[in-house]
Coordinates of C-alpha atoms and ligand atoms in Angstrom, one line a residue:
M192 CA -11.0 5.8 -34.8
F193 CA -9.1 3.3 -32.1
D194 CA -9.1 0.5 -31.3
V195 CA -9.3 0.8 -27.4
I196 CA -8.1 4.5 -25.1
V197 CA -6.9 4.0 -21.7
I198 CA -8.0 7.0 -19.5
G199 CA -5.1 7.1 -16.6
A200 CA -1.7 5.9 -16.7
G201 CA -0.7 4.8 -14.0
P202 CA 0.4 1.1 -13.4
A203 CA -2.6 -0.2 -14.4
G204 CA -3.3 2.6 -17.4
V205 CA 0.2 2.8 -19.3
V206 CA 0.5 -2.2 -18.8
A207 CA -3.2 -1.9 -20.0
A208 CA -2.2 0.4 -23.2
L209 CA 0.3 -1.2 -23.7
R210 CA -0.6 -5.2 -23.7
A211 CA -2.9 -3.1 -26.0
G212 CA -0.2 -2.1 -28.4
D213 CA 1.5 -5.0 -27.9
L214 CA -1.4 -7.4 -29.6
G215 CA -0.6 -4.5 -32.9
A216 CA -4.2 -3.0 -31.6
K217 CA -4.3 1.3 -33.0
T218 CA -4.1 2.7 -28.6
A219 CA -4.5 5.6 -27.3
L220 CA -2.8 6.7 -23.4
V221 CA -4.8 9.8 -22.1
T222 CA -3.8 10.5 -18.8
R223 CA -5.0 14.2 -16.3
D224 CA -1.3 14.6 -14.4
L225 CA 1.9 12.5 -15.6
F226 CA 2.8 9.8 -16.7
G227 CA 3.3 7.3 -13.4
G228 CA -0.4 8.0 -11.8
M229 CA -0.2 7.9 -7.6
A230 CA 2.0 5.2 -7.8
A231 CA 5.8 7.5 -8.9
N232 CA 3.9 11.2 -8.4
D233 CA 1.5 10.7 -4.6
G234 CA 2.0 7.8 -3.4
P235 CA 4.5 4.2 -3.3
V236 CA 7.3 6.5 -4.8
P237 CA 7.2 9.6 -2.7
V238 CA 6.0 8.2 -0.1
R239 CA 8.9 5.6 0.4
T240 CA 11.1 8.1 -0.2
L241 CA 10.2 9.3 2.7
A242 CA 10.0 6.5 4.6
H243 CA 14.1 6.4 3.6
A244 CA 14.0 9.2 4.8
A245 CA 12.5 8.3 8.6
R246 CA 15.4 5.3 8.5
L247 CA 18.0 6.6 8.3
M248 CA 17.2 9.4 11.2
R249 CA 16.1 6.0 13.3
D250 CA 19.6 4.0 12.0
A251 CA 21.9 6.9 12.5
R252 CA 20.4 7.3 16.4
Q253 CA 22.0 3.9 16.3
L254 CA 25.3 4.4 15.3
G255 CA 26.4 5.3 19.0
Q256 CA 25.1 1.8 19.7
Y257 CA 28.4 1.1 17.9
G258 CA 31.0 2.7 18.6
I259 CA 30.5 5.0 16.1
R260 CA 30.5 9.1 17.3
V261 CA 28.8 11.8 15.7
G262 CA 26.2 14.6 16.2
A263 CA 22.2 14.2 16.4
P264 CA 20.9 13.6 13.3
V265 CA 18.8 16.9 11.7
L266 CA 16.2 17.3 9.1
D267 CA 16.4 20.0 6.4
Y268 CA 12.4 19.0 5.6
A269 CA 12.6 21.1 2.3
L270 CA 15.4 19.3 1.4
L271 CA 14.3 16.1 0.8
L272 CA 11.3 17.2 -0.9
E273 CA 14.1 17.8 -3.5
R274 CA 15.1 14.5 -3.1
V275 CA 11.7 13.4 -3.4
R276 CA 10.7 15.3 -6.9
E277 CA 14.8 14.0 -8.1
V278 CA 13.3 10.4 -6.4
S279 CA 10.0 10.7 -8.8
C280 CA 11.9 12.0 -11.5
A281 CA 14.5 9.2 -11.8
V282 CA 11.8 7.1 -11.3
R283 CA 9.3 8.3 -14.8
E284 CA 11.8 8.6 -16.7
H285 CA 13.7 4.8 -16.1
S286 CA 10.5 3.9 -16.6
A287 CA 10.7 0.5 -18.9
F288 CA 7.6 0.9 -19.7
R289 CA 7.2 5.1 -20.7
Q290 CA 9.7 3.8 -23.6
Q291 CA 8.2 0.4 -24.8
I292 CA 5.0 2.2 -24.6
D293 CA 6.7 4.8 -27.3
D294 CA 8.5 2.0 -29.3
V295 CA 5.0 0.2 -29.6
G296 CA 2.8 3.4 -31.1
V297 CA 0.6 4.2 -28.2
V298 CA -0.3 7.7 -28.7
V299 CA 0.4 9.2 -25.6
H300 CA -1.7 12.4 -23.8
E301 CA -0.4 13.6 -20.6
Q302 CA -0.4 16.4 -18.5
C303 CA -3.8 16.8 -20.4
G304 CA -6.6 17.1 -17.8
P305 CA -9.9 15.2 -16.3
V306 CA -11.6 12.9 -19.1
R307 CA -15.0 12.6 -19.5
F308 CA -16.8 10.9 -21.4
V309 CA -19.2 12.3 -24.7
D310 CA -21.6 9.3 -26.1
P311 CA -20.6 5.8 -25.1
H312 CA -17.4 5.7 -27.6
T313 CA -16.2 9.2 -27.3
I314 CA -14.2 10.6 -24.6
A315 CA -13.1 14.9 -24.4
T316 CA -11.0 16.8 -22.6
A317 CA -11.4 20.6 -21.0
G318 CA -9.0 21.9 -23.4
G319 CA -10.8 20.2 -26.4
L320 CA -9.0 17.1 -27.0
E321 CA -11.5 14.6 -28.7
L322 CA -10.6 11.1 -29.4
E323 CA -12.7 8.1 -30.3
G324 CA -12.6 3.9 -28.9
K325 CA -14.2 0.8 -30.3
H326 CA -13.3 0.3 -27.0
I327 CA -12.4 2.2 -23.3
V328 CA -10.2 0.6 -20.8
I329 CA -11.1 2.9 -17.1
C330 CA -7.5 3.3 -14.8
T331 CA -8.6 6.8 -13.4
G332 CA -7.6 5.5 -10.3
G333 CA -8.2 6.3 -6.2
V334 CA -8.8 9.5 -4.2
S335 CA -8.7 10.0 -0.6
R336 CA -12.4 10.1 1.3
Q337 CA -13.1 12.6 2.7
L338 CA -14.9 13.8 6.4
S339 CA -17.8 16.0 6.1
V340 CA -17.9 16.9 9.4
P341 CA -17.5 21.4 9.9
G342 CA -14.1 22.4 9.5
A343 CA -13.1 19.5 7.4
E344 CA -11.6 21.8 4.9
L345 CA -9.1 22.4 7.7
T346 CA -7.5 19.1 7.9
A347 CA -5.2 18.0 5.2
T348 CA -4.3 14.7 3.8
H349 CA -0.6 12.5 2.8
S350 CA -0.4 14.6 -0.9
D351 CA 0.0 17.4 1.1
A352 CA 3.1 16.4 2.6
W353 CA 4.6 17.3 -0.8
K354 CA 3.3 21.3 -0.1
L355 CA 4.2 22.0 3.3
S356 CA 7.7 23.3 4.0
E357 CA 9.1 22.9 7.1
V358 CA 8.0 19.9 9.3
P359 CA 4.6 20.9 12.0
P360 CA 4.9 20.4 15.4
S361 CA 3.1 19.0 15.8
M362 CA -0.1 16.5 13.9
L363 CA -3.2 14.5 14.3
V364 CA -3.6 12.1 12.0
I365 CA -7.1 10.7 12.0
G366 CA -7.6 7.0 10.9
G367 CA -4.6 4.4 11.5
G368 CA -5.0 1.9 8.5
A369 CA -2.3 1.5 6.3
T370 CA -1.6 5.7 4.7
G371 CA -2.1 6.8 8.0
A372 CA -0.2 4.9 10.3
Q373 CA 2.8 5.8 7.4
V374 CA 2.1 9.1 7.8
A375 CA 2.4 9.3 12.0
S376 CA 5.0 7.8 11.3
I377 CA 6.9 9.0 9.4
F378 CA 6.8 12.5 10.7
N379 CA 6.8 11.0 14.3
A380 CA 10.5 9.8 13.0
F381 CA 11.4 13.6 11.9
G382 CA 10.2 14.6 14.4
S383 CA 6.8 15.5 14.8
K384 CA 4.2 15.5 18.3
V385 CA 2.0 12.8 16.5
Q386 CA -1.0 11.9 17.8
L387 CA -3.0 9.0 16.3
F388 CA -6.9 8.6 16.4
H389 CA -8.5 5.1 15.1
A390 CA -11.7 5.1 15.3
G391 CA -12.2 0.7 15.0
P392 CA -10.3 -0.9 18.3
R393 CA -7.8 -1.7 16.8
I394 CA -5.1 0.3 14.1
V395 CA -4.5 -1.4 10.7
P396 CA -7.4 -3.0 11.1
T397 CA -6.8 -5.8 8.2
E398 CA -4.3 -6.9 9.9
D399 CA -3.7 -10.4 12.6
E400 CA -5.1 -8.5 15.5
D401 CA -1.4 -9.6 16.8
V402 CA 0.1 -7.6 14.0
S403 CA -1.9 -4.6 15.1
A404 CA -0.9 -5.0 18.8
A405 CA 2.7 -5.0 18.4
V406 CA 2.8 -2.3 15.7
A407 CA 0.8 0.1 18.3
C408 CA 3.5 -1.0 20.9
G409 CA 5.9 -0.2 18.8
F410 CA 4.4 3.2 17.8
R411 CA 3.9 4.0 21.5
K412 CA 7.2 3.5 22.5
S413 CA 8.2 5.5 20.3
G414 CA 7.4 8.5 20.9
I415 CA 2.9 8.7 19.2
E416 CA 0.4 8.8 20.9
V417 CA -1.8 5.9 20.1
R418 CA -6.2 6.5 20.5
E419 CA -7.8 3.6 18.6
N420 CA -11.8 3.8 20.0
F421 CA -11.8 7.1 20.5
G422 CA -15.0 8.1 19.6
V423 CA -16.8 10.2 16.6
I424 CA -15.7 13.5 15.1
D425 CA -17.5 16.3 15.3
S426 CA -15.9 19.4 13.4
F427 CA -13.0 20.9 13.7
E428 CA -11.7 24.8 14.4
K429 CA -8.7 27.3 13.8
T430 CA -7.0 27.9 16.5
P431 CA -3.5 30.1 16.4
A432 CA -1.1 27.7 16.1
G433 CA -3.0 25.6 13.4
V434 CA -6.5 23.3 14.2
R435 CA -8.1 21.7 17.2
M436 CA -10.7 18.4 16.7
N437 CA -13.7 18.5 18.4
F438 CA -15.3 14.8 19.1
S439 CA -17.0 12.8 21.4
H440 CA -16.4 9.0 23.0
N441 CA -20.0 8.2 25.1
G442 CA -21.3 11.2 25.7
E443 CA -18.6 12.5 26.2
R444 CA -16.4 15.8 24.8
G445 CA -13.2 15.3 23.7
I446 CA -10.6 17.5 21.7
A447 CA -7.6 17.2 20.4
E448 CA -4.8 20.3 19.5
A449 CA -1.9 20.2 17.0
A450 CA -0.5 22.0 13.8
L451 CA -1.7 20.0 11.1
A452 CA -4.3 17.7 11.3
V453 CA -3.9 14.6 8.6
T454 CA -6.9 12.3 7.6
A455 CA -6.5 9.2 6.2
I456 CA -10.0 7.6 6.2
G457 CA -10.4 5.3 3.3
W458 CA -9.8 5.1 -0.1
I459 CA -13.0 6.0 -2.5
A460 CA -12.9 5.7 -6.8
N461 CA -12.2 8.5 -8.6
T462 CA -14.8 8.3 -11.0
A463 CA -16.4 12.3 -10.3
G464 CA -16.9 13.9 -13.6
L465 CA -16.2 11.2 -15.7
D466 CA -19.9 10.9 -16.2
L467 CA -20.1 7.4 -16.1
H468 CA -23.7 7.3 -17.3
K469 CA -23.2 8.1 -20.6
A470 CA -21.0 5.1 -22.1
G471 CA -23.8 3.0 -19.5
V472 CA -20.8 2.6 -16.9
E473 CA -22.1 1.2 -13.7
T474 CA -20.8 1.7 -10.2
D475 CA -21.4 -0.3 -6.8
N476 CA -22.3 0.7 -3.8
R477 CA -18.9 1.9 -2.4
G478 CA -19.0 3.8 -5.9
F479 CA -16.4 1.0 -7.1
I480 CA -16.4 0.8 -10.8
E481 CA -18.1 -3.0 -10.9
V482 CA -16.8 -5.6 -13.1
D483 CA -17.1 -9.5 -13.5
D484 CA -14.3 -11.3 -13.3
F485 CA -12.9 -10.2 -17.0
L486 CA -12.9 -6.9 -15.5
C487 CA -15.5 -5.6 -18.1
T488 CA -18.0 -2.7 -17.1
S489 CA -21.6 -3.1 -16.7
A490 CA -21.3 -1.8 -20.9
S491 CA -19.5 -4.2 -22.8
H492 CA -16.7 -2.5 -25.0
V493 CA -15.6 -0.4 -21.2
F494 CA -13.1 -2.1 -19.5
A495 CA -12.2 -1.1 -15.8
A496 CA -8.7 -1.8 -13.5
G497 CA -6.9 -1.1 -11.2
D498 CA -8.2 1.0 -7.9
V499 CA -10.3 2.2 -9.4
T500 CA -12.4 -1.4 -9.4
G501 CA -11.8 -1.3 -5.2
R502 CA -10.5 -4.5 -4.8
L503 CA -6.5 -5.1 -3.7
M504 CA -5.6 -1.4 -4.0
L505 CA -2.6 -1.6 -5.0
A506 CA 0.4 -1.7 -7.4
P507 CA 1.7 -4.7 -8.7
Q508 CA -2.2 -5.5 -8.3
A509 CA -2.6 -2.9 -10.9
V510 CA -0.2 -4.0 -13.5
H511 CA -2.1 -7.2 -13.4
D512 CA -4.9 -5.9 -13.6
G513 CA -4.0 -3.8 -16.9
F514 CA -2.5 -6.5 -18.2
I515 CA -6.1 -8.4 -18.4
A516 CA -7.8 -5.2 -19.1
G517 CA -5.3 -4.4 -21.9
T518 CA -5.4 -8.2 -23.3
N519 CA -9.5 -8.7 -22.6
A520 CA -9.9 -5.0 -24.6
V521 CA -8.4 -6.5 -28.3
K522 CA -9.4 -10.2 -27.8
G523 CA -12.3 -9.9 -26.0
S524 CA -13.5 -11.5 -22.5
T525 CA -10.9 -14.0 -22.6
M526 CA -8.3 -13.7 -19.7
D527 CA -9.5 -13.7 -16.3
I528 CA -8.5 -12.4 -13.2
P529 CA -6.4 -15.2 -11.2
E530 CA -6.4 -15.6 -8.2
Q531 CA -3.2 -14.9 -6.3
V532 CA -0.9 -15.6 -2.9
A533 CA -0.9 -11.1 -2.2
P534 CA 1.8 -10.2 -0.1
I535 CA 1.0 -6.7 1.8
G536 CA 3.5 -4.9 3.9
S537 CA 3.9 -0.9 5.5
F538 CA 7.6 0.6 6.2
T539 CA 7.0 2.0 9.1
D540 CA 8.6 2.4 12.4
P541 CA 8.2 -0.8 12.9
E542 CA 7.5 -2.5 9.4
Y543 CA 4.9 -5.6 9.2
A544 CA 4.2 -7.1 6.7
Q545 CA 1.6 -9.9 5.9
V546 CA 0.4 -12.8 2.8
G547 CA -2.0 -14.9 3.4
L548 CA -5.1 -15.7 5.8
T549 CA -4.5 -13.7 9.1
E550 CA -4.3 -16.4 12.6
A551 CA -8.6 -15.4 12.6
R552 CA -9.6 -16.2 9.8
A553 CA -7.5 -19.5 9.6
R554 CA -8.4 -20.7 12.9
A555 CA -12.2 -20.1 11.9
T556 CA -12.2 -22.0 8.4
H557 CA -9.8 -24.8 8.9
D558 CA -7.7 -26.3 11.3
V559 CA -4.6 -25.1 11.8
I560 CA -1.3 -24.9 13.7
I561 CA 0.8 -21.3 14.9
A562 CA 4.1 -21.1 15.2
K563 CA 6.0 -17.5 15.9
I564 CA 9.4 -17.0 16.3
N565 CA 9.9 -13.8 18.1
F566 CA 13.4 -10.8 16.8
D567 CA 14.8 -11.3 20.6
T568 CA 15.7 -14.8 19.5
T569 CA 17.1 -15.0 16.3
T570 CA 20.8 -13.9 15.2
R571 CA 20.7 -11.2 12.6
T572 CA 18.9 -9.2 14.5
I573 CA 20.7 -9.4 17.8
I574 CA 23.6 -8.8 15.6
D575 CA 22.1 -4.9 13.8
G576 CA 20.3 -4.1 17.3
R577 CA 16.6 -4.5 15.0
T578 CA 15.3 -7.0 18.8
D579 CA 11.5 -6.1 18.7
G580 CA 8.9 -7.6 16.4
F581 CA 8.1 -11.4 15.6
C582 CA 7.6 -13.8 12.5
K583 CA 4.4 -16.0 12.8
L584 CA 3.8 -19.2 10.2
I585 CA 0.3 -20.2 9.8
V586 CA -0.1 -23.8 8.6
E587 CA -3.0 -26.3 7.9
R588 CA -2.7 -29.1 10.0
P589 CA -3.6 -31.7 7.6
T590 CA -1.9 -30.6 4.6
R591 CA 1.3 -29.0 5.7
E592 CA -0.1 -26.1 3.4
I593 CA 1.7 -22.5 4.9
L594 CA -1.9 -20.2 5.1
G595 CA -0.3 -17.4 6.5
C596 CA 2.5 -15.3 7.3
H597 CA 2.9 -12.0 9.4
I598 CA 6.1 -10.6 10.9
V599 CA 6.1 -7.5 12.6
G600 CA 10.4 -5.5 12.4
E601 CA 13.1 -5.1 10.6
R602 CA 12.8 -5.9 7.0
A603 CA 9.6 -7.4 7.2
V604 CA 8.4 -6.6 3.8
E605 CA 11.0 -8.6 2.6
I606 CA 10.6 -11.3 5.1
A607 CA 7.1 -11.4 3.2
Q608 CA 8.5 -12.3 -0.5
V609 CA 10.0 -14.9 0.6
A610 CA 7.1 -16.5 2.1
S611 CA 4.9 -15.6 -0.7
V612 CA 7.4 -17.2 -2.9
A613 CA 6.7 -20.4 -1.3
M614 CA 2.9 -20.4 -0.5
A615 CA 2.9 -19.1 -4.7
G616 CA 5.1 -22.8 -5.0
G617 CA 2.9 -24.7 -3.2
M618 CA 6.4 -25.4 -0.5
R619 CA 4.1 -27.5 2.4
V620 CA 5.3 -25.9 5.4
D621 CA 8.0 -28.9 5.6
E622 CA 9.9 -28.8 2.9
L623 CA 10.7 -24.6 3.5
A624 CA 12.7 -25.9 7.1
Q625 CA 15.1 -27.7 4.3
V626 CA 15.9 -25.2 2.9
P627 CA 19.9 -24.2 3.7
L628 CA 18.1 -20.0 4.3
S629 CA 21.7 -17.8 4.5
F630 CA 22.8 -17.3 7.9
P631 CA 23.0 -15.2 9.5
T632 CA 19.7 -13.3 7.6
Y633 CA 16.3 -11.5 8.2
A634 CA 15.0 -14.0 5.8
G635 CA 16.2 -16.9 8.0
V636 CA 13.7 -16.4 10.1
L637 CA 11.9 -18.1 7.9
G638 CA 13.5 -21.4 8.3
R639 CA 13.5 -21.3 12.0
V640 CA 9.3 -21.2 12.7
A641 CA 8.8 -23.4 9.4
A642 CA 10.9 -25.5 11.5
S643 CA 9.1 -24.8 15.3
A644 CA 5.6 -25.8 12.7
T645 CA 7.5 -28.8 11.5
R646 CA 7.8 -29.5 15.2
Q647 CA 4.6 -29.1 15.9
L648 CA 3.4 -31.3 12.9
N649 CA 6.1 -34.3 14.5
L650 CA 7.8 -34.1 11.1
R651 CA 11.7 -35.1 11.4
V652 CA 13.4 -31.2 11.2
P653 CA 17.2 -31.1 10.4
S654 CA 19.0 -29.2 13.3
E655 CA 22.0 -27.6 10.8
V656 CA 18.6 -25.4 9.2
E657 CA 17.3 -24.0 12.9
I658 CA 19.9 -21.2 12.7
A659 CA 18.7 -17.7 11.0
Ligands
FAD90 C1 0.2 6.7 0.4 C2 0.1 6.0 -0.2 C3 1.4 4.9 -0.4 C4 0.4 4.3 -1.3 N1 1.6 2.8 -0.8 C5 2.1 1.8 -1.3 C6 2.3 0.6 -1.2 O1 3.5 0.9 -0.8 N2 2.8 0.2 -1.8 C7 2.0 -0.8 -3.3 O2 1.6 -1.5 -3.9 N3 0.5 0.2 -3.7 C8 0.5 1.3 -2.7 N4 -0.4 2.5 -2.5 C9 -1.5 2.4 -3.8 C10 -0.6 2.0 -5.2 O3 -0.2 3.5 -5.4 C11 -2.2 1.9 -6.3 O4 -2.6 1.1 -5.6 C12 -1.5 2.4 -7.5 O5 -1.5 3.5 -7.7 C13 -3.0 1.9 -8.4 O6 -3.1 1.5 -9.3 P1 -4.0 2.3 -10.8 O7 -3.6 2.7 -12.2 O8 -5.0 1.7 -10.8 O9 -4.0 4.4 -10.0 P2 -3.6 6.1 -9.5 O10 -2.2 5.4 -9.8 O11 -4.4 6.5 -8.6 O12 -3.5 6.2 -11.6 C14 -4.7 7.0 -11.7 C15 -4.5 7.5 -13.2 O13 -5.6 8.1 -13.8 C16 -5.2 9.9 -14.3 N5 -6.8 10.0 -14.2 C17 -7.3 10.4 -12.9 N6 -9.0 10.8 -13.1 C18 -8.7 10.8 -14.3 C19 -9.4 11.3 -14.7 N7 -10.6 11.7 -15.4 N8 -9.0 11.3 -16.9 C20 -7.9 11.3 -16.7 N9 -6.9 10.9 -16.1 C21 -7.3 10.6 -14.8 C22 -4.0 10.0 -12.9 O14 -3.4 11.1 -13.2 C23 -3.8 8.8 -13.2 O15 -2.6 8.5 -13.8 C24 0.0 3.9 -1.8 C25 -1.2 4.6 -2.0 C26 -1.4 5.5 -1.4 C27 -2.0 6.7 -1.7

């Protein structure tokens, strides 16, 4: 019998298994597919590789502005997919975790198909693998939510991008959250005529309102047809050239047609087929596994970590969860989930990123000042010809605490990392304003925006740091 069995080898499962092994527990890691999970094989790594290709296309189009004469870039999608596979493979091969997992003696069962519970302590696969564990950590991640309208089977998800042989001439993207926005932005850059349909009033709805507006504006400028508040989908039908979406808005019928329709309408827990009831593990009303602050489920010997718990569904959070669940599976519930600064970003064109509270949420709960610097006034963005965007800082007036930072534009995600470090380190805004950030850099905008906030607080700002 194993001390700990971990199900799923994404970021959460790999770290949970490594931690349990490190603590001396006899540990098994069992996973349906390849080591690395969604992050390495179907999520951030391959999608970021496509996004990098999209960026190279953009960069190539800018060459003329700097006096470099070349022809218009032409994408060979099949070659790009080869590169995606190469990158995913390299990421898996160079995963430091894999070596460490092997070094601590974790038994890894890869590509063994879906696992299900047979009884509270036993798991099995259709292929005949059966393992018993004193403690079990479930890290099976999430899956795309599917539409339930007639013809929904005619739609694709982001995962089907890897099976396309060429870039579709036109695409409907349904859902303007993080994944839908990325799909729309990438395939628009590759030359697809993209229509992005979002049921709510604004795309990327979990972002600050100014960010949503700027991203929608940037998308429209680059040729994406953004349709917010578009109504409800009635059905999909096959057409000679692809697919037709029938929808209604305020009683009026509408249609949209394209070669391919991709849905990105949310992410649900990947628990179907696990037979959780046999282990006494309960899910919440959204289907995610219910956990307490120690990531323990309703069955005291079973823990869950990562996307399957439905909290912030990002790779770094999955890694942290994995460490906590691995620790608690071995030592008992001793380590709880800390409150953390959590930067979130997306590699669209324009990029956008956030950390902390949005302006609306901050205004509802705090006495705040808002500082904003537009990218058309900062030196590096002017040098690089990337002047669309802004950086916004939200500061609590009485304490000078930085509550949030929101960025749209070139290197937004990297800028958010610097803001996150400042926030995690508890820097006051006037302290951030005094750091002589390198010039001319993208992150330098943080010095400018912090100086602007500091001035609003009637505090002194050294003039020499006001360059970016
Ligand atoms: C398109 C896209 C882009 C993303 N971009 C980013 C990004 O830029 N940055 C970021 O931080 N996050 C991003 N994410 C989210 C990130 O991929 C997830 O948060 C992260 O992978 C969650 O890790 P996990 O270990 O919980 O689950 P996963 O990585 O999903 O791993 C789940 C594992 O469980 C296994 N499994 C599933 N069911 C079973 C079963 N029944 N039996 C056995 N094994 C099973 C799978 O094979 C897999 O190994 C993105 C996601 C998507 C979809």
